[in-house]
Amino acid sequence: MQKKIDKIFFKDKSIPVDLFLDKILYHKKLGYYQKKNPFGKKGDFVTAPNISNVFSEMIAIWFVSFWENLNRPNRINFIELGPGNGDFSLSLINTLKRFPNLSKATKIYLYERSEKLIGIQRKKINSRKVSWIKNFDRINDGPVIFFGNEFLDALPIKQFKKIKNNIYEKHVLIKNKKINFILKKASKVNIKKLRNYNLLDDDGIIEYPVFGFKELDKVCSKIRELNGGALFIDYGYYSKKNIDTLQSVFKHNFNDLSKNVGNSDVTSLVNFDLYKRYFIKNDLYVEKIITQSEFLQKMGILERYKILSDKMNNKKKINLHSRIQRLINPSMMGQTFKVIFTKDKKCKFSLAFR
Ligand SMILES: C[S@@+](CC[C@H](N)C(=O)[O-])C[C@H]1O[C@@H](n2cnc3c(N)ncnc32)[C@H](O)[C@@H]1O
């Protein structure tokens, strides 16, 4: 199988990093996300909704507050971007059952690129509230809430390097079945994009999500059209320095980028400062970026733990405690994972509402 994968991925001479990532992750037949279920112990990684249902409950409660703040519209759209194995959406549907008016008002849309994962989601989620979509055209009525957990890190990025005032784009060159990175002169169009975001002020590897911003252009215009906002949670950094963040994970361990191509997850850290500036340029308002730890605690994750654990035996209590710690402890996911909330300028709802 790996031979077949190599043959397909390695036939091009040299391609930009983002096209390479797009191929190895989303190639129709052999891309990582198109053929593998990467989640859980048997996969390559676990995400917050896989760690504990309580994470998803906190997002659901946040959604309840949003709806209330908008004066309880009788139609509201919740769009999950990149729903993975469907854990989050299933939990959202279950939590909303405790809020019948909101449940009745909510339409859930799952925006997923991988056909393999759509199959997994369809098996797990059996609800007439949920539709799978390839674009947002049919969402025309009621405010929109977009949510993406570990969605941004999965979008292919371009990489550039500035050497003595010349700007080069990193390409992947396959030679003797090995991955090599080479530099080629960057196009004027791309240089203009980098300049617009002041990314050329600093040296180092400059990362720019051309694909990501194209995806988010559609999200921003829906928010401006219908009111609402978008909440993203992801691992990343908040600094103006340019850094090389490409990383590969295979069976829960970091993996050499050139190994297990098409069978490992390759992602980049999210540059939150860049995304913030992107949303502002797109005429949206961006709230202060906070850590996952702060967000979940503001949402009451510890109080929820107390309620749940009071009814549990010791073994279950310890298990839940360690899962919650994994989500909020700064030395685990609490600090590295950050939360960005962007919204329509008219929208008064605030992220840190308590
Ligand atoms: C790292 S996984 C996160 C899954 C899930 N949100 C979670 O937290 O468990 C990234 C998800 O985004 C999806 N994805 C990546 N790029 C996408 C795109 N352009 N459009 C829709 N889905 C995409 C992947 O197929 C996958 O479901």
PDB file of N, CA, C and O and ligand atoms in Angstrom, residues 26 33 39 45 47-50 55 80-85 87-88 111-114 117 121 147-151 153-156 215 265 267, ligand 1:
ATOM      1  N   TYR A  26      -5.727  15.111   1.748  1.00  0.00           N
ATOM      2  CA  TYR A  26      -7.094  15.058   1.215  1.00  0.00           C
ATOM      3  C   TYR A  26      -7.204  14.472  -0.195  1.00  0.00           C
ATOM      4  O   TYR A  26      -8.260  14.603  -0.808  1.00  0.00           O
ATOM      5  N   TYR A  33      -6.976  11.825   5.488  1.00  0.00           N
ATOM      6  CA  TYR A  33      -8.336  11.937   6.037  1.00  0.00           C
ATOM      7  C   TYR A  33      -9.375  11.200   5.196  1.00  0.00           C
ATOM      8  O   TYR A  33     -10.513  11.029   5.634  1.00  0.00           O
ATOM      9  N   PHE A  39      -8.955   9.141  14.766  1.00  0.00           N
ATOM     10  CA  PHE A  39      -9.256   9.511  16.155  1.00  0.00           C
ATOM     11  C   PHE A  39      -9.217   8.316  17.101  1.00  0.00           C
ATOM     12  O   PHE A  39      -9.544   7.202  16.723  1.00  0.00           O
ATOM     13  N   PHE A  45      -4.397  10.302  16.985  1.00  0.00           N
ATOM     14  CA  PHE A  45      -4.489  11.365  17.994  1.00  0.00           C
ATOM     15  C   PHE A  45      -5.898  11.405  18.583  1.00  0.00           C
ATOM     16  O   PHE A  45      -6.823  10.796  18.036  1.00  0.00           O
ATOM     17  N   THR A  47      -8.795  14.273  20.220  1.00  0.00           N
ATOM     18  CA  THR A  47      -9.099  15.702  20.328  1.00  0.00           C
ATOM     19  C   THR A  47      -9.978  15.915  21.569  1.00  0.00           C
ATOM     20  O   THR A  47     -10.465  14.948  22.162  1.00  0.00           O
ATOM     21  N   ALA A  48     -10.209  17.177  21.900  1.00  0.00           N
ATOM     22  CA  ALA A  48     -10.958  17.483  23.129  1.00  0.00           C
ATOM     23  C   ALA A  48     -12.329  16.778  23.191  1.00  0.00           C
ATOM     24  O   ALA A  48     -12.658  16.195  24.232  1.00  0.00           O
ATOM     25  N   PRO A  49     -13.128  16.788  22.104  1.00  0.00           N
ATOM     26  CA  PRO A  49     -14.429  16.098  22.214  1.00  0.00           C
ATOM     27  C   PRO A  49     -14.261  14.585  22.450  1.00  0.00           C
ATOM     28  O   PRO A  49     -15.145  13.951  23.036  1.00  0.00           O
ATOM     29  N   ASN A  50     -13.129  14.008  21.996  1.00  0.00           N
ATOM     30  CA  ASN A  50     -12.873  12.573  22.241  1.00  0.00           C
ATOM     31  C   ASN A  50     -12.453  12.341  23.692  1.00  0.00           C
ATOM     32  O   ASN A  50     -12.664  11.266  24.243  1.00  0.00           O
ATOM     33  N   PHE A  55     -16.358  18.600  27.569  1.00  0.00           N
ATOM     34  CA  PHE A  55     -15.852  19.665  26.698  1.00  0.00           C
ATOM     35  C   PHE A  55     -16.980  20.130  25.771  1.00  0.00           C
ATOM     36  O   PHE A  55     -17.273  21.326  25.662  1.00  0.00           O
ATOM     37  N   GLU A  80     -20.906  23.178  12.191  1.00  0.00           N
ATOM     38  CA  GLU A  80     -19.613  22.679  12.677  1.00  0.00           C
ATOM     39  C   GLU A  80     -18.677  22.501  11.490  1.00  0.00           C
ATOM     40  O   GLU A  80     -18.986  21.811  10.517  1.00  0.00           O
ATOM     41  N   LEU A  81     -17.501  23.112  11.589  1.00  0.00           N
ATOM     42  CA  LEU A  81     -16.504  23.021  10.529  1.00  0.00           C
ATOM     43  C   LEU A  81     -15.547  21.880  10.876  1.00  0.00           C
ATOM     44  O   LEU A  81     -14.937  21.885  11.942  1.00  0.00           O
ATOM     45  N   GLY A  82     -15.448  20.893  10.007  1.00  0.00           N
ATOM     46  CA  GLY A  82     -14.543  19.762  10.248  1.00  0.00           C
ATOM     47  C   GLY A  82     -14.954  18.937  11.452  1.00  0.00           C
ATOM     48  O   GLY A  82     -14.243  18.885  12.453  1.00  0.00           O
ATOM     49  N   PRO A  83     -16.103  18.257  11.379  1.00  0.00           N
ATOM     50  CA  PRO A  83     -16.636  17.554  12.568  1.00  0.00           C
ATOM     51  C   PRO A  83     -15.944  16.237  12.930  1.00  0.00           C
ATOM     52  O   PRO A  83     -16.363  15.594  13.908  1.00  0.00           O
ATOM     53  N   GLY A  84     -14.929  15.829  12.219  1.00  0.00           N
ATOM     54  CA  GLY A  84     -14.140  14.654  12.625  1.00  0.00           C
ATOM     55  C   GLY A  84     -14.966  13.389  12.749  1.00  0.00           C
ATOM     56  O   GLY A  84     -15.661  12.995  11.813  1.00  0.00           O
ATOM     57  N   ASN A  85     -14.930  12.753  13.916  1.00  0.00           N
ATOM     58  CA  ASN A  85     -15.681  11.495  14.069  1.00  0.00           C
ATOM     59  C   ASN A  85     -17.100  11.725  14.608  1.00  0.00           C
ATOM     60  O   ASN A  85     -17.782  10.779  14.974  1.00  0.00           O
ATOM     61  N   ASP A  87     -18.151  13.137  17.373  1.00  0.00           N
ATOM     62  CA  ASP A  87     -18.362  13.155  18.832  1.00  0.00           C
ATOM     63  C   ASP A  87     -18.997  14.460  19.310  1.00  0.00           C
ATOM     64  O   ASP A  87     -19.911  14.452  20.131  1.00  0.00           O
ATOM     65  N   PHE A  88     -18.472  15.575  18.807  1.00  0.00           N
ATOM     66  CA  PHE A  88     -18.983  16.860  19.296  1.00  0.00           C
ATOM     67  C   PHE A  88     -20.464  17.037  18.957  1.00  0.00           C
ATOM     68  O   PHE A  88     -21.277  17.371  19.820  1.00  0.00           O
ATOM     69  N   TYR A 111     -20.017  20.581   8.024  1.00  0.00           N
ATOM     70  CA  TYR A 111     -19.230  20.938   6.842  1.00  0.00           C
ATOM     71  C   TYR A 111     -17.958  20.105   6.896  1.00  0.00           C
ATOM     72  O   TYR A 111     -17.067  20.378   7.712  1.00  0.00           O
ATOM     73  N   GLU A 112     -17.912  19.067   6.103  1.00  0.00           N
ATOM     74  CA  GLU A 112     -16.812  18.089   6.202  1.00  0.00           C
ATOM     75  C   GLU A 112     -16.277  17.766   4.813  1.00  0.00           C
ATOM     76  O   GLU A 112     -17.043  17.497   3.896  1.00  0.00           O
ATOM     77  N   ARG A 113     -14.970  17.751   4.691  1.00  0.00           N
ATOM     78  CA  ARG A 113     -14.361  17.504   3.386  1.00  0.00           C
ATOM     79  C   ARG A 113     -14.162  16.008   3.116  1.00  0.00           C
ATOM     80  O   ARG A 113     -14.191  15.567   1.967  1.00  0.00           O
ATOM     81  N   SER A 114     -13.925  15.237   4.155  1.00  0.00           N
ATOM     82  CA  SER A 114     -13.573  13.824   3.960  1.00  0.00           C
ATOM     83  C   SER A 114     -14.813  12.935   3.849  1.00  0.00           C
ATOM     84  O   SER A 114     -15.643  12.880   4.762  1.00  0.00           O
ATOM     85  N   LEU A 117     -14.912  10.347   6.623  1.00  0.00           N
ATOM     86  CA  LEU A 117     -15.407  10.839   7.914  1.00  0.00           C
ATOM     87  C   LEU A 117     -16.904  11.133   7.857  1.00  0.00           C
ATOM     88  O   LEU A 117     -17.617  10.916   8.842  1.00  0.00           O
ATOM     89  N   GLN A 121     -19.565   9.912  10.543  1.00  0.00           N
ATOM     90  CA  GLN A 121     -20.502  10.843  11.217  1.00  0.00           C
ATOM     91  C   GLN A 121     -21.946  10.395  10.997  1.00  0.00           C
ATOM     92  O   GLN A 121     -22.757  10.399  11.926  1.00  0.00           O
ATOM     93  N   PHE A 147     -18.556  26.752  14.394  1.00  0.00           N
ATOM     94  CA  PHE A 147     -17.656  26.244  15.429  1.00  0.00           C
ATOM     95  C   PHE A 147     -16.651  25.288  14.788  1.00  0.00           C
ATOM     96  O   PHE A 147     -17.029  24.411  14.004  1.00  0.00           O
ATOM     97  N   GLY A 148     -15.378  25.474  15.121  1.00  0.00           N
ATOM     98  CA  GLY A 148     -14.359  24.556  14.602  1.00  0.00           C
ATOM     99  C   GLY A 148     -13.352  24.220  15.683  1.00  0.00           C
ATOM    100  O   GLY A 148     -12.633  25.102  16.169  1.00  0.00           O
ATOM    101  N   ASN A 149     -13.338  22.956  16.091  1.00  0.00           N
ATOM    102  CA  ASN A 149     -12.298  22.510  17.015  1.00  0.00           C
ATOM    103  C   ASN A 149     -11.237  21.798  16.198  1.00  0.00           C
ATOM    104  O   ASN A 149     -11.561  20.849  15.453  1.00  0.00           O
ATOM    105  N   GLU A 150     -10.016  22.239  16.311  1.00  0.00           N
ATOM    106  CA  GLU A 150      -8.900  21.688  15.523  1.00  0.00           C
ATOM    107  C   GLU A 150      -9.236  21.658  14.028  1.00  0.00           C
ATOM    108  O   GLU A 150      -8.909  20.707  13.335  1.00  0.00           O
ATOM    109  N   PHE A 151      -9.920  22.678  13.574  1.00  0.00           N
ATOM    110  CA  PHE A 151     -10.215  22.807  12.144  1.00  0.00           C
ATOM    111  C   PHE A 151      -9.104  23.608  11.463  1.00  0.00           C
ATOM    112  O   PHE A 151      -8.582  23.202  10.430  1.00  0.00           O
ATOM    113  N   ASP A 153      -5.980  24.107  12.230  1.00  0.00           N
ATOM    114  CA  ASP A 153      -4.655  23.476  12.113  1.00  0.00           C
ATOM    115  C   ASP A 153      -4.603  22.459  10.980  1.00  0.00           C
ATOM    116  O   ASP A 153      -3.532  22.063  10.533  1.00  0.00           O
ATOM    117  N   ALA A 154      -5.784  22.017  10.534  1.00  0.00           N
ATOM    118  CA  ALA A 154      -5.838  20.981   9.488  1.00  0.00           C
ATOM    119  C   ALA A 154      -5.861  21.593   8.087  1.00  0.00           C
ATOM    120  O   ALA A 154      -5.891  20.869   7.093  1.00  0.00           O
ATOM    121  N   LEU A 155      -5.867  22.926   7.994  1.00  0.00           N
ATOM    122  CA  LEU A 155      -5.910  23.573   6.679  1.00  0.00           C
ATOM    123  C   LEU A 155      -4.479  23.785   6.178  1.00  0.00           C
ATOM    124  O   LEU A 155      -3.650  24.342   6.898  1.00  0.00           O
ATOM    125  N   PRO A 156      -4.179  23.335   4.962  1.00  0.00           N
ATOM    126  CA  PRO A 156      -2.800  23.439   4.460  1.00  0.00           C
ATOM    127  C   PRO A 156      -2.276  24.882   4.427  1.00  0.00           C
ATOM    128  O   PRO A 156      -3.003  25.802   4.085  1.00  0.00           O
ATOM    129  N   GLU A 215     -11.285  29.454   2.705  1.00  0.00           N
ATOM    130  CA  GLU A 215     -12.405  28.792   3.401  1.00  0.00           C
ATOM    131  C   GLU A 215     -13.108  29.804   4.303  1.00  0.00           C
ATOM    132  O   GLU A 215     -14.331  29.871   4.358  1.00  0.00           O
ATOM    133  N   ASP A 265      -0.810  12.358  10.218  1.00  0.00           N
ATOM    134  CA  ASP A 265      -1.483  13.652  10.173  1.00  0.00           C
ATOM    135  C   ASP A 265      -0.434  14.757  10.163  1.00  0.00           C
ATOM    136  O   ASP A 265       0.426  14.790  11.041  1.00  0.00           O
ATOM    137  N   THR A 267       0.095  18.796  10.326  1.00  0.00           N
ATOM    138  CA  THR A 267      -0.626  20.027  10.653  1.00  0.00           C
ATOM    139  C   THR A 267       0.374  21.150  10.939  1.00  0.00           C
ATOM    140  O   THR A 267       1.585  20.925  10.932  1.00  0.00           O
TER     141      THR A 267
HETATM  142  C1  LIG B   1      -8.087  17.523  13.281  1.00  0.00           C
HETATM  143  S1  LIG B   1      -9.632  17.073  12.693  1.00  0.00           S
HETATM  144  C2  LIG B   1     -10.689  17.738  13.989  1.00  0.00           C
HETATM  145  C3  LIG B   1     -11.992  17.004  14.079  1.00  0.00           C
HETATM  146  C4  LIG B   1     -12.984  17.461  15.146  1.00  0.00           C
HETATM  147  N1  LIG B   1     -13.336  18.838  15.001  1.00  0.00           N
HETATM  148  C5  LIG B   1     -12.479  17.174  16.540  1.00  0.00           C
HETATM  149  O1  LIG B   1     -12.173  18.113  17.263  1.00  0.00           O
HETATM  150  O2  LIG B   1     -12.399  15.990  16.891  1.00  0.00           O
HETATM  151  C6  LIG B   1      -9.901  18.166  11.318  1.00  0.00           C
HETATM  152  C7  LIG B   1     -11.243  17.986  10.634  1.00  0.00           C
HETATM  153  O3  LIG B   1     -11.418  19.001   9.654  1.00  0.00           O
HETATM  154  C8  LIG B   1     -11.807  18.402   8.419  1.00  0.00           C
HETATM  155  N2  LIG B   1     -11.404  19.324   7.349  1.00  0.00           N
HETATM  156  C9  LIG B   1     -10.162  19.732   7.033  1.00  0.00           C
HETATM  157  N3  LIG B   1     -10.194  20.630   6.009  1.00  0.00           N
HETATM  158  C10 LIG B   1     -11.481  20.814   5.715  1.00  0.00           C
HETATM  159  C11 LIG B   1     -12.160  21.645   4.771  1.00  0.00           C
HETATM  160  N4  LIG B   1     -11.503  22.438   3.944  1.00  0.00           N
HETATM  161  N5  LIG B   1     -13.507  21.588   4.743  1.00  0.00           N
HETATM  162  C12 LIG B   1     -14.197  20.788   5.595  1.00  0.00           C
HETATM  163  N6  LIG B   1     -13.604  19.971   6.483  1.00  0.00           N
HETATM  164  C13 LIG B   1     -12.269  19.984   6.555  1.00  0.00           C
HETATM  165  C14 LIG B   1     -11.101  17.072   8.470  1.00  0.00           C
HETATM  166  O4  LIG B   1     -11.553  16.165   7.503  1.00  0.00           O
HETATM  167  C15 LIG B   1     -11.405  16.665   9.916  1.00  0.00           C
HETATM  168  O5  LIG B   1     -12.727  16.246  10.060  1.00  0.00           O
END
